[in-house]
Coordinates of C-alpha atoms and ligand atoms in Angstrom, one line a residue:
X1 CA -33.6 -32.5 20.6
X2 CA -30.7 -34.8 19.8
X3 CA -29.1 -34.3 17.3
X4 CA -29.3 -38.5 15.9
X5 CA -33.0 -37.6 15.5
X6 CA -34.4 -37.0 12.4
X7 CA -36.2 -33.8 11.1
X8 CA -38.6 -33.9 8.5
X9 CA -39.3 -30.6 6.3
X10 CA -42.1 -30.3 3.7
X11 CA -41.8 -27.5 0.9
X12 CA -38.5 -27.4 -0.4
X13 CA -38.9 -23.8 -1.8
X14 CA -37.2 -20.6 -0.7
X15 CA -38.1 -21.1 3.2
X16 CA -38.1 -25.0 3.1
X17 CA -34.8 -25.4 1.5
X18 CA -32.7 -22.7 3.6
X19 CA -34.4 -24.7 6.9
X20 CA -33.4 -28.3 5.7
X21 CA -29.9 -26.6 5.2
X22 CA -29.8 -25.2 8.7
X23 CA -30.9 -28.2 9.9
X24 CA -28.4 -30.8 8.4
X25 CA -25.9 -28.1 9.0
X26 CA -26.7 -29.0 13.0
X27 CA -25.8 -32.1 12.4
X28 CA -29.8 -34.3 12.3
X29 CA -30.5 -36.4 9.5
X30 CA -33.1 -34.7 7.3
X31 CA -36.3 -35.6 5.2
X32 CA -37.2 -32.7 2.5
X33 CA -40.3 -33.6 1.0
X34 CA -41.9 -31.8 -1.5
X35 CA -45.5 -32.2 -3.4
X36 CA -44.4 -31.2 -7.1
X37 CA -41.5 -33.4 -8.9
X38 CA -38.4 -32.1 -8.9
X39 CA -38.7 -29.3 -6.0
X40 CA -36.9 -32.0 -3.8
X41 CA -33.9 -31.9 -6.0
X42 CA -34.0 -28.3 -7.0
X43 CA -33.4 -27.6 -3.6
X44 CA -31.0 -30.2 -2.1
X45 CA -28.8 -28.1 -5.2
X46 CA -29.5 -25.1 -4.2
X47 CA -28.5 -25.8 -0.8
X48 CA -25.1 -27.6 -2.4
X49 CA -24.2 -24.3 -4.6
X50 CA -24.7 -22.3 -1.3
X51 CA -22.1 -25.0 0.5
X52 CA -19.8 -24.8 -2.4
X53 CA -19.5 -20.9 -2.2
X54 CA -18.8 -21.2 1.3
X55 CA -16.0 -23.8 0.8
X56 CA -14.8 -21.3 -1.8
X57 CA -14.0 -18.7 0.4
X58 CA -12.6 -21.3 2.7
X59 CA -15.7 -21.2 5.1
X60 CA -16.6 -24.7 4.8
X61 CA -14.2 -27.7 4.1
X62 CA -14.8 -30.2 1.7
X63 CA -15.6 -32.9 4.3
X64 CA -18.0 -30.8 5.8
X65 CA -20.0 -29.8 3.1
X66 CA -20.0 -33.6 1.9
X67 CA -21.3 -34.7 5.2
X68 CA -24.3 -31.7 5.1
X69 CA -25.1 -33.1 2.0
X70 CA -25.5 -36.7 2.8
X71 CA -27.4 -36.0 6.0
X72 CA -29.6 -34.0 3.7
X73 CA -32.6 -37.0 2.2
X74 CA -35.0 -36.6 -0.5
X75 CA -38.7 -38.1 0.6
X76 CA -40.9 -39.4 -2.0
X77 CA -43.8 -39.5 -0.1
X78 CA -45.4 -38.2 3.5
X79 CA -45.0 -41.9 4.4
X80 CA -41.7 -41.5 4.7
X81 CA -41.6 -39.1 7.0
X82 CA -43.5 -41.2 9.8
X83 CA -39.9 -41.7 11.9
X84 CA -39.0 -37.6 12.0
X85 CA -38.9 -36.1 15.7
X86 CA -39.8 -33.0 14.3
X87 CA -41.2 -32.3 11.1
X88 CA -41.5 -28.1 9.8
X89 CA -43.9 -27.3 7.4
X90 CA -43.2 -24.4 4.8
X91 CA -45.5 -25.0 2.2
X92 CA -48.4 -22.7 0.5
X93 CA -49.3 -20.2 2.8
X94 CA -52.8 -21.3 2.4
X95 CA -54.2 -22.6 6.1
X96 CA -56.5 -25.3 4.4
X97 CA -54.0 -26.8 2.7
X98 CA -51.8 -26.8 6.0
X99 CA -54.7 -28.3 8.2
X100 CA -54.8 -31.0 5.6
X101 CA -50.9 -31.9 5.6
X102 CA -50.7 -32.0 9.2
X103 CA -53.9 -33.8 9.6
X104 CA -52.5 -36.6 7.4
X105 CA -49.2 -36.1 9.3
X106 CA -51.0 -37.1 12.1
X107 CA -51.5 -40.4 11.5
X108 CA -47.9 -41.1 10.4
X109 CA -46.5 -39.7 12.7
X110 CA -45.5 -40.9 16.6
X111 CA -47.9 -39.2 19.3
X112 CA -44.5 -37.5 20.6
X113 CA -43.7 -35.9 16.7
X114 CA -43.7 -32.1 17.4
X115 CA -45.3 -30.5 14.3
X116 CA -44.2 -27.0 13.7
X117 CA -45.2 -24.3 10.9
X118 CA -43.3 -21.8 9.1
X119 CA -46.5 -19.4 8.5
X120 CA -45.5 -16.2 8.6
X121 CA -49.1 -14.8 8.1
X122 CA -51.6 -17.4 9.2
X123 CA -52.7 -18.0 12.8
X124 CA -51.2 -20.7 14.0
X125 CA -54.5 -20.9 16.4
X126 CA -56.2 -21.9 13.3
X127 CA -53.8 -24.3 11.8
X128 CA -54.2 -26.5 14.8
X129 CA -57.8 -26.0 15.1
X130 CA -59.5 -29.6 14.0
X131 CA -55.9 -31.7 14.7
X132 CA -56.6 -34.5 16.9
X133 CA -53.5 -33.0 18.9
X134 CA -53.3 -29.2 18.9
X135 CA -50.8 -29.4 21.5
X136 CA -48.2 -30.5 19.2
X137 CA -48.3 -27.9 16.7
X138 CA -45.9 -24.7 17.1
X139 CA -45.0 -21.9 15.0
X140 CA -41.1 -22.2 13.8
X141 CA -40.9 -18.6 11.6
X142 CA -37.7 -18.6 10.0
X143 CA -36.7 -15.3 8.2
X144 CA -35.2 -15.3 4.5
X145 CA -32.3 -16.6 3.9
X146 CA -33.0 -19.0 6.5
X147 CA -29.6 -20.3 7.1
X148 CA -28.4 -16.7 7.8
X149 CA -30.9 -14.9 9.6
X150 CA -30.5 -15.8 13.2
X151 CA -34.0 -14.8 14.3
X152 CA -36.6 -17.9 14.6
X153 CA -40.2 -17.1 16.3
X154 CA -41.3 -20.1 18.4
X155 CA -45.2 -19.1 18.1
X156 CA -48.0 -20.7 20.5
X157 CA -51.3 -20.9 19.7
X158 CA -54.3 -21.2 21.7
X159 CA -53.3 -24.9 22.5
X160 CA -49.5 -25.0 21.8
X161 CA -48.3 -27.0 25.2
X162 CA -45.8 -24.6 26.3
X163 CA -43.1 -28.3 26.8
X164 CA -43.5 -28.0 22.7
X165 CA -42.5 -24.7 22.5
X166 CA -39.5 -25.0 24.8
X167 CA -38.4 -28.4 23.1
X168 CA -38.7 -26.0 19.9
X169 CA -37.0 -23.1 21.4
X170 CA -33.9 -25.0 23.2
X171 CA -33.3 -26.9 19.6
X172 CA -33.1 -23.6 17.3
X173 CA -31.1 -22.3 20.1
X174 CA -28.8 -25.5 19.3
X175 CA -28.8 -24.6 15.5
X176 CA -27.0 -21.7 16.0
X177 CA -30.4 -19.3 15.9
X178 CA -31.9 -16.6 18.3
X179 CA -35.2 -17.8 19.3
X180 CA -38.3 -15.9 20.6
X181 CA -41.0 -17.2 22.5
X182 CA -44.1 -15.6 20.8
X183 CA -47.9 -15.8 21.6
X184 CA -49.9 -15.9 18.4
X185 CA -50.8 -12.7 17.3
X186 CA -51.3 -11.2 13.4
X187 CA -47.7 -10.4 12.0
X188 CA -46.2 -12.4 15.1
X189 CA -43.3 -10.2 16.8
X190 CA -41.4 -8.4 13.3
X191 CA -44.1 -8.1 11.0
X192 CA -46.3 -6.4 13.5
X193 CA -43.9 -4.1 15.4
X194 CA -42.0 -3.4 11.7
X195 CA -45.2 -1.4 10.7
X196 CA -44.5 1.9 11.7
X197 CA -40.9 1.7 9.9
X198 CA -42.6 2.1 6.2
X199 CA -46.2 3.4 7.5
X200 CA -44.0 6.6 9.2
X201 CA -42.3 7.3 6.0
X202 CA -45.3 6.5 4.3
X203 CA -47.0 9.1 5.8
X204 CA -44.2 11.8 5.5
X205 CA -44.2 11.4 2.0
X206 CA -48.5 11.8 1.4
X207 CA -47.5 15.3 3.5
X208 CA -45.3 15.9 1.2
X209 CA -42.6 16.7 3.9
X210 CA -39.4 15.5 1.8
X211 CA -38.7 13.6 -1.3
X212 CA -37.9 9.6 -0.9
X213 CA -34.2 10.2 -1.2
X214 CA -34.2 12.6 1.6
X215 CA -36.6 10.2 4.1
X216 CA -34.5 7.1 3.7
X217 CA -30.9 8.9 3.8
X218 CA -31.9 10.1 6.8
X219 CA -33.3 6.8 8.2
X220 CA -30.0 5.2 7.4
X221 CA -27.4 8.3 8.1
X222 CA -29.4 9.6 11.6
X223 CA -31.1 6.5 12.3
X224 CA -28.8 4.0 11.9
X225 CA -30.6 1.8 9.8
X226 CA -29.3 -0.5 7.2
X227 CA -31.5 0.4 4.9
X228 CA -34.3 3.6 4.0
X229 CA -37.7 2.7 4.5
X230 CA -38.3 3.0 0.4
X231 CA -35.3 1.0 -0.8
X232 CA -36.7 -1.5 1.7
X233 CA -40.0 -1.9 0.7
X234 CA -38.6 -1.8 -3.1
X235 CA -36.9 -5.0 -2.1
X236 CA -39.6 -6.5 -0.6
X237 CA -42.2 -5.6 -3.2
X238 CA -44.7 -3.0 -2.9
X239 CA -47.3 -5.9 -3.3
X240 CA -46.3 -8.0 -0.7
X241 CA -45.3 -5.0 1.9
X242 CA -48.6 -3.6 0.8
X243 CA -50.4 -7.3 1.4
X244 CA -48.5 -7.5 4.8
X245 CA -49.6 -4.4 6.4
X246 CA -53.3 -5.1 5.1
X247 CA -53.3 -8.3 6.5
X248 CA -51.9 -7.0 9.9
X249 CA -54.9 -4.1 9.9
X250 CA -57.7 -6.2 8.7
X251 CA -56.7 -8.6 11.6
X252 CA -56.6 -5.9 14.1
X253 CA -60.0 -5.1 13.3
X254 CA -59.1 -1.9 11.4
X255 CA -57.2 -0.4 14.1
X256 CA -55.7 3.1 13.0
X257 CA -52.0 1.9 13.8
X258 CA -51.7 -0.2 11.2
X259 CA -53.5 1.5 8.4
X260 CA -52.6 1.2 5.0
X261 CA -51.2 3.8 2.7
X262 CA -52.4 5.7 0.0
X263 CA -49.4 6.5 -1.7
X264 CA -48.1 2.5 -1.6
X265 CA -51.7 1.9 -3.2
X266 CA -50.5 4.4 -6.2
X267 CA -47.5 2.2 -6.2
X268 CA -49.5 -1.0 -6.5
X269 CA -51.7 -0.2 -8.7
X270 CA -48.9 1.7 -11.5
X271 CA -47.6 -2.0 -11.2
X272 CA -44.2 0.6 -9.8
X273 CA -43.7 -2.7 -7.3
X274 CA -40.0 -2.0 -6.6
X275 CA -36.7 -4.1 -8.1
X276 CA -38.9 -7.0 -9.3
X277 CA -40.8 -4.6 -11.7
X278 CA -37.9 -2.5 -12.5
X279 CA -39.4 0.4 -11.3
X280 CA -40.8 1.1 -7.4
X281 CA -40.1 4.5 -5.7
X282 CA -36.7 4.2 -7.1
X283 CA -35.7 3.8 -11.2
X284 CA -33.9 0.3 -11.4
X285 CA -34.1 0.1 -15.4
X286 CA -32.5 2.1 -17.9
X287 CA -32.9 5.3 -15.8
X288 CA -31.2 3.8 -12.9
X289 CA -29.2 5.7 -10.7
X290 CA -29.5 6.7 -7.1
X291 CA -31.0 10.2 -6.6
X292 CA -29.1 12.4 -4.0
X293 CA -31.2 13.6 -0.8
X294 CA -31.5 17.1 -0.3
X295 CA -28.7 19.1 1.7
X296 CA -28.4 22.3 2.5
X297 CA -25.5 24.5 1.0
X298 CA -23.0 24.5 3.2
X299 CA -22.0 27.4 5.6
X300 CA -19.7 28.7 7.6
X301 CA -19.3 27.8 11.4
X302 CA -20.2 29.5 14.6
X303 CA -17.8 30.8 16.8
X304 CA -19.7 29.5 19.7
X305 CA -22.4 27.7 20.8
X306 CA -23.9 26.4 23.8
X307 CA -25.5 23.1 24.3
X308 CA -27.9 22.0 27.0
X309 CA -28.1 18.3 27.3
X310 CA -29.9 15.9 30.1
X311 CA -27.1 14.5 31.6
X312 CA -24.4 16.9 31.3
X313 CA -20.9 15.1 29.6
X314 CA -23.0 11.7 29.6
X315 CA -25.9 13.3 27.7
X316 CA -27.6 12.9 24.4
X317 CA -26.1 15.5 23.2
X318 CA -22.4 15.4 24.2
X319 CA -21.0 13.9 21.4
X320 CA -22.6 16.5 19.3
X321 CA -20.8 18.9 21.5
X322 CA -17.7 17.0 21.1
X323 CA -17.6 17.3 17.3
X324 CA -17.9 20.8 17.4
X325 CA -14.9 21.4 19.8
X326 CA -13.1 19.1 17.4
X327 CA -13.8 21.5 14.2
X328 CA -12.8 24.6 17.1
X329 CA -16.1 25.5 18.1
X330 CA -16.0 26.9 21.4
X331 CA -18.7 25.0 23.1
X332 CA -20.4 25.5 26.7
X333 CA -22.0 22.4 27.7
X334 CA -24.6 22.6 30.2
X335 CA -26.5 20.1 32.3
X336 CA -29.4 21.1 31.9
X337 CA -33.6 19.7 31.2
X338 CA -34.1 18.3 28.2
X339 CA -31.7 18.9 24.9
X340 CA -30.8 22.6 23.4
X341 CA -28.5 24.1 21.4
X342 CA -28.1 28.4 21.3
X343 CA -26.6 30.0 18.6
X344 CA -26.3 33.2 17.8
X345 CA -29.6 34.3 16.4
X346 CA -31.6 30.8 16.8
X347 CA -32.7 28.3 19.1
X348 CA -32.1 24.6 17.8
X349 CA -34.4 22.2 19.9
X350 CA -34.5 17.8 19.8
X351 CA -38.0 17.5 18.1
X352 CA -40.9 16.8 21.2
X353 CA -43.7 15.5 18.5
X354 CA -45.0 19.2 18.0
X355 CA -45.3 21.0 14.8
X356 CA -42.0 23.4 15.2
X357 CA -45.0 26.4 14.5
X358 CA -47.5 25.8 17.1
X359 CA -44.3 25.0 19.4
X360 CA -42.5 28.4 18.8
X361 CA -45.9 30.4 19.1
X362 CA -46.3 28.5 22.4
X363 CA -42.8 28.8 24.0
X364 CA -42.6 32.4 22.7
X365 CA -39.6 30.9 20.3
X366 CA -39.0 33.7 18.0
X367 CA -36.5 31.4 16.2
X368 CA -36.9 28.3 16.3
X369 CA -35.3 25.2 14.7
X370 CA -36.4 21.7 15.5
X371 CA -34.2 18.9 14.9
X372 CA -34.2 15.0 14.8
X373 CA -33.5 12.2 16.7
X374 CA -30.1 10.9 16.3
X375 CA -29.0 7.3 17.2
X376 CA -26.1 8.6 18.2
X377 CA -24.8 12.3 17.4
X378 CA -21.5 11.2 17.4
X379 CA -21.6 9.3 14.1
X380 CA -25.0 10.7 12.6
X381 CA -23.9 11.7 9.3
X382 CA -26.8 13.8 8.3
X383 CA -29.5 15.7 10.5
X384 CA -32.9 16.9 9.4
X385 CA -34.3 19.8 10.6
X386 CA -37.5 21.9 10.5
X387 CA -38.2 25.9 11.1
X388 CA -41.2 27.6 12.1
X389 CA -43.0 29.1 9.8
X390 CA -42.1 32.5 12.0
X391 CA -38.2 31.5 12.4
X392 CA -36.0 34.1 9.9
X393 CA -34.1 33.2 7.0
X394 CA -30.9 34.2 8.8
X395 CA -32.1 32.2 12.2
X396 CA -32.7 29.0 9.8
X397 CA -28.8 29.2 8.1
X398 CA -27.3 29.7 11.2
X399 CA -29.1 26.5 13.0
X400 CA -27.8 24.6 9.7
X401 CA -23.9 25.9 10.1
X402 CA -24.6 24.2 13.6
X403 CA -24.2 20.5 12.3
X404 CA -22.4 21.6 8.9
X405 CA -19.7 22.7 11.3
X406 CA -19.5 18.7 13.5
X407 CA -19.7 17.0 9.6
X408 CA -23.6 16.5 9.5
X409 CA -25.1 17.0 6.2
X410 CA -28.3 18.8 7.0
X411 CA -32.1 18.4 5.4
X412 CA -34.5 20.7 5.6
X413 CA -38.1 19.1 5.9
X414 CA -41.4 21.1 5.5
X415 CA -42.2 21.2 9.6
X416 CA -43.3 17.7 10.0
X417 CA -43.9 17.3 14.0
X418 CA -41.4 14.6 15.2
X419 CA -39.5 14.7 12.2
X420 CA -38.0 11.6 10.5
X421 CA -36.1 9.2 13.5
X422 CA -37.7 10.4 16.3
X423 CA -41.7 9.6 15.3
X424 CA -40.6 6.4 13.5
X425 CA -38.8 5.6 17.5
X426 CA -41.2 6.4 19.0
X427 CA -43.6 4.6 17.4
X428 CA -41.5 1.1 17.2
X429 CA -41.3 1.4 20.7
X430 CA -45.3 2.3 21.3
X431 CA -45.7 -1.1 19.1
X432 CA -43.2 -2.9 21.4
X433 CA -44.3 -1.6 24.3
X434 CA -47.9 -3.1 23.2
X435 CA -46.4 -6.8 22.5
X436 CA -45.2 -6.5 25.8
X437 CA -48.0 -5.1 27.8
X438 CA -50.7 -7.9 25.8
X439 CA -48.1 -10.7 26.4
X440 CA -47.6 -11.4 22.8
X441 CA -43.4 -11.2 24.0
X442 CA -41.2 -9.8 27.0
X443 CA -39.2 -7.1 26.5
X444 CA -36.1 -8.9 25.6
X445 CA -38.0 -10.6 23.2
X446 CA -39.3 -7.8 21.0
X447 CA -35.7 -6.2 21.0
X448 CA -34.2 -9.1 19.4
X449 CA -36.2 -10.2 17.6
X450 CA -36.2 -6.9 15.1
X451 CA -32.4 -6.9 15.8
X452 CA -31.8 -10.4 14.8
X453 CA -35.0 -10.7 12.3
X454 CA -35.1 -6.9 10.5
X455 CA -30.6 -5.9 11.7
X456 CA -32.6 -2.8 13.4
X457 CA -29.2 -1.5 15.1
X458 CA -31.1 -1.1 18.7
X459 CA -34.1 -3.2 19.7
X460 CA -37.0 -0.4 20.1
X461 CA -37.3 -1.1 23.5
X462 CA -33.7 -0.3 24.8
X463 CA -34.1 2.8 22.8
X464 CA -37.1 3.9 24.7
X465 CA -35.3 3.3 27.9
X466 CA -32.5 4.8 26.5
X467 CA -34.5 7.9 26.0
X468 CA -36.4 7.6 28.6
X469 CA -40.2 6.2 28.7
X470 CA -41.9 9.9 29.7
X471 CA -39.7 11.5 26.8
X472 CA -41.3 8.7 24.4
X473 CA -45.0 9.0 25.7
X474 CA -45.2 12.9 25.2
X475 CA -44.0 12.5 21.6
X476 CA -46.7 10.2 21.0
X477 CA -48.9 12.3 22.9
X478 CA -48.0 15.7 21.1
X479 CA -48.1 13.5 17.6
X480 CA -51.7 12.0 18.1
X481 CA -52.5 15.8 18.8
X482 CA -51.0 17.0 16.2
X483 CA -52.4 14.3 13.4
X484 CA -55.6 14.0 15.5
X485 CA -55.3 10.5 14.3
X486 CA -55.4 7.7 17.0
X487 CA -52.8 6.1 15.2
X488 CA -50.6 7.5 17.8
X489 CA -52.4 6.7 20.8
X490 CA -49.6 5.5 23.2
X491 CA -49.6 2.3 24.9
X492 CA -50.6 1.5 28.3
X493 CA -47.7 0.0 29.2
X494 CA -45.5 3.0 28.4
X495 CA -47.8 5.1 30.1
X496 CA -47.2 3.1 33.4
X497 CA -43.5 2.7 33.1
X498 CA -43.5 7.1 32.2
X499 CA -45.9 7.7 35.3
X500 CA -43.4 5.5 37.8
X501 CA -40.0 6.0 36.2
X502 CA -39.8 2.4 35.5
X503 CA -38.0 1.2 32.1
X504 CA -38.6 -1.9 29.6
X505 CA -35.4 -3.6 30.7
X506 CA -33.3 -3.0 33.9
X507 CA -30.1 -1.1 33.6
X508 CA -30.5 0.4 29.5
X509 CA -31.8 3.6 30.9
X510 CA -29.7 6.5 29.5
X511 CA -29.6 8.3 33.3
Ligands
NAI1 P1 -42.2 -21.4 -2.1 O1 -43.2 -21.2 -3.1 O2 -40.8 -21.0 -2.5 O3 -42.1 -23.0 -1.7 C1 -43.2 -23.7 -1.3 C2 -43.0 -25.1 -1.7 O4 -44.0 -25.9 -1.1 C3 -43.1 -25.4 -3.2 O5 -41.9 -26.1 -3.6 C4 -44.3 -26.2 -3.4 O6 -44.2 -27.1 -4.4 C5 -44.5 -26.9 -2.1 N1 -45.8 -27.3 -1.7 C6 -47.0 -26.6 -1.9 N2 -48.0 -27.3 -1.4 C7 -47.5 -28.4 -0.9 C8 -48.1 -29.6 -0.3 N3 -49.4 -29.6 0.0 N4 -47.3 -30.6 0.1 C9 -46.0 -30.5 -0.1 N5 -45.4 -29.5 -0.7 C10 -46.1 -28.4 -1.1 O7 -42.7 -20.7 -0.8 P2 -41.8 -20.1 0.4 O8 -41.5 -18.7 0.2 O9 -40.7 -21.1 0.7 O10 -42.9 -20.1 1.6 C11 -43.2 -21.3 2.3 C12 -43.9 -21.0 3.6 O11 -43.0 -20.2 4.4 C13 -45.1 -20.1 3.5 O12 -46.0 -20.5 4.6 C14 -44.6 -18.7 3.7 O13 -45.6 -17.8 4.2 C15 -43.6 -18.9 4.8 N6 -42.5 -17.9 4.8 C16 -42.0 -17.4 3.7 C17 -40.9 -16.5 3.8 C18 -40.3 -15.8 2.6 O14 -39.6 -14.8 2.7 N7 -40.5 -16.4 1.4 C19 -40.4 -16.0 5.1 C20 -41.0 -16.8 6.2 C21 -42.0 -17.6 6.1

């Protein structure tokens, strides 16, 4: 869309202000129009304090900011708004109310006017429903702060003419954004396939497997994640992460995957709703502080130890291997099937999705240690593991001194099958892998869009192939055995790619 045409945006709150910005920032002359007196202006300000802290630091020059500003117009009425090329919704989340604006917008608007809405909850199927041209209306779903999260989901409903969405597409792709064609589906791309980040924490916590402290320093120092599951849902809100995910499941029909959880709902209802309320599952008032997560006391290093890793010196495990013969740890690395370590008096094996108990009485393990999923074991900086409930005191230490000795700080969890990282993976991936295999997004799609919408530091996807597809099935397989709880049933879609070697995206595969 040139950029001489204008833009139009109605709701100048939180989502329609930051998309005005973005928009006048591209250079089109934009309309903010806004129902209750004084939004308008409340937000054309709050877009010129956010200019004039980037012209502070020298981001911005003056000129710049001066001419954002001026191409920015307040509209007094929905009148005005008749000339716009496009014009993006992002009022009440309420689809009645949204039906009725672009119903009116209709018939001030050119037959040519894409419509677009910034729902982040609502079908945009049903928005359109009743227009006199459904085939004009696309989903535009900015992510908060709009004008610096790059991710933008181009949604199509039922009758979205796919010229729309591409016209949509190309011109956030000209504002600087990553778009990503989406089918409409509840929660869209992020809000669906996010699920299992809290709902697998979630559920480690109501098992009691490891304090909140413990689960999100180990999302963030083994997973690579920006933030813990907890912290992040203390930011959001407990309400509104608990109203997202109920939304998702009541919209799925009450499928198990997305079911709700009990100890949010204590949350919720203690009003404990994270920073807003002062209190969430961390203390943000006068108790404030962060608690530490549990490590194990540290102890001294092996002598030796011998590593079996898929993939030999390109393995998962080699950079493990190379910390240790940095800290003069005689290593022998072996390529070997899937990912070991043997010291003396244990056997430390990556978590498979089994309970480390039934796993050891199976294998004939007398001392077995499972451990997690690392993003990468070169700069993991803490490791949880789990013993079976037959491995000795001795057996346990000595699997700890194992990653105490490359600089890991270790956690013990009660045994939890598939740990912390590895079932929270695995199941990001099982979500992607369903997007994918119901058409909802390709592969590429899904991967950035919870890189570039939710900063996940690898799109689920690549870190299936990475992995390997048949290594990602049978930890969803051993975990829906485990739970019992079809929750974990794995998708179709990974199951063909496991059966025929195949992978999400050509050339991410590990070996
Ligand atoms: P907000 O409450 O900050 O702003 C909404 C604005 O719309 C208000 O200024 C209100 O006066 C105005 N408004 C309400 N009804 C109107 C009408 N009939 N005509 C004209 N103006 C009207 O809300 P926010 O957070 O900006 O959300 C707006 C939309 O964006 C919602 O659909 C929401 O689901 C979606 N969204 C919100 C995100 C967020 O993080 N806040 C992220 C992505 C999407």
């Amino acid at each position: 869309m040139a950029t001489d045409r204008p833009v139009a945006v109605i709701g100048a709150g939180t989502m329609g202000a930051g998309i005005a910005h973005v928009a006048a920032q591209a250079g089109h002359p934009v309309r903010l129009f806004d129902a209750v007196d004084g939004a308008v202006a409340r937000g054309i300000d709050g877009v010129a304090a956010q200019l004039d802290g980037r012209v502070a630091k020298g981001k911005l020059d003056a000129a710049a900011r001066d001419a954002i500003l001026n191409r920015l117009q307040p509209a007094a009425s929905l009148a005005d708004l008749g000339d716009a090329s496009l014009v993006i919704e992002a009022i009440v989340e309420d689809v009645s109310v949204k039906q009725q604006v672009f119903g009116e917008l209709e018939g001030l608007c050119g037959a040519d006017t894409v419509l677009a809405t910034n729902t982040s909850s609502l079908s945009v199927t049903a928005i359109a429903a009743g227009l006199a041209r459904p085939q004009n209306l696309v989903g535009m779903h900015f992510f908060n702060p709009a004008p610096v999260l790059k991710l933008v989901e181009i949604v199509s409903g039922l009758a979205t003419d796919p010229a729309v969405a591409d016209t949509v597409f190309a011109t956030a792709e000209a504002w600087g954004k990553v778009p990503v064609h989406v089918r409409n589906t509840p929660g869209f791309i992020v809000n669906r396939v996010a699920r299992p980040f809290y709902a697998e924490t979630l559920n480690l916590l109501e098992q009691q497997a490891a304090d909140v402290a413990t689960l999100d320093a180990l999302m963030r120092e083994c997973g690579g994640f920006r933030m813990g599951p907890c912290q992040l849902m203390d930011l959001i809100g407990q309400d509104v992460n608990a109203r997202v995910t109920a939304t998702v499941f009541h919209a799925f029909h009450g499928d198990a995957r997305y079911r709700p959880s009990l100890v949010q709902r204590e949350l919720v209802d203690a009003g404990r709703l994270g920073r807003k309320s002062g209190l969430g599952f961390y203390d943000y008032g006068e108790n404030a502080g962060t608690p530490f997560p549990q490590s194990a006391d540290p102890r001294p290093a092996p002598e030796s130890v011998t590593i079996t890793t898929s993939g030999g010196e390109q393995g998962l495990l080699a950079p493990l291997a190379e910390r240790l013969r940095t800290a003069g740890v005689t290593i022998a690395l072996i390529d070997g099937d899937g990912e070991a370590v043997e010291v003396a008096g244990a056997t430390l094996l990556l978590s498979d999705g089994r309970l480390a108990t039934e796993r050891a009485v199976t294998e004939g393990l007398d001392n077995l240690v499972v451990f997690d999923l690392a993003l990468d074991y070169g700069s993991a900086s803490r490791i949880a593991l789990a013993a079976a409930d037959t491995t000795a005191d001795i057996s346990r230490a000595a699997a700890a001194a194992v990653f105490q000795a490359a600089g890991l700080a270790v956690s013990w969890l009660d045994d939890a099958p598939g740990l912390v990282v590895l079932r929270t993976a695995a199941m990001l991936a099982n979500e992607g892998a369903n997007a994918v295999h119901e058409g909802i997004a390709d592969a590429r799609g899904v991967d950035n869009a919870m890189q570039f919408g939710v900063n996940y530091p690898i799109g689920p996807l690549a870190w299936a192939d990475w992995l390997g597809p048949a290594f990602v099935l049978r930890v969803l397989h051993h975990l829906q055995a485990a739970h019992g709880d079809d929750r974990y049933r794995p998708s179709l879609r990974l199951r063909r790619l496991a059966a025929c070697g195949g992978h999400f995206h050509e050339g991410t595969e590990r070996h």
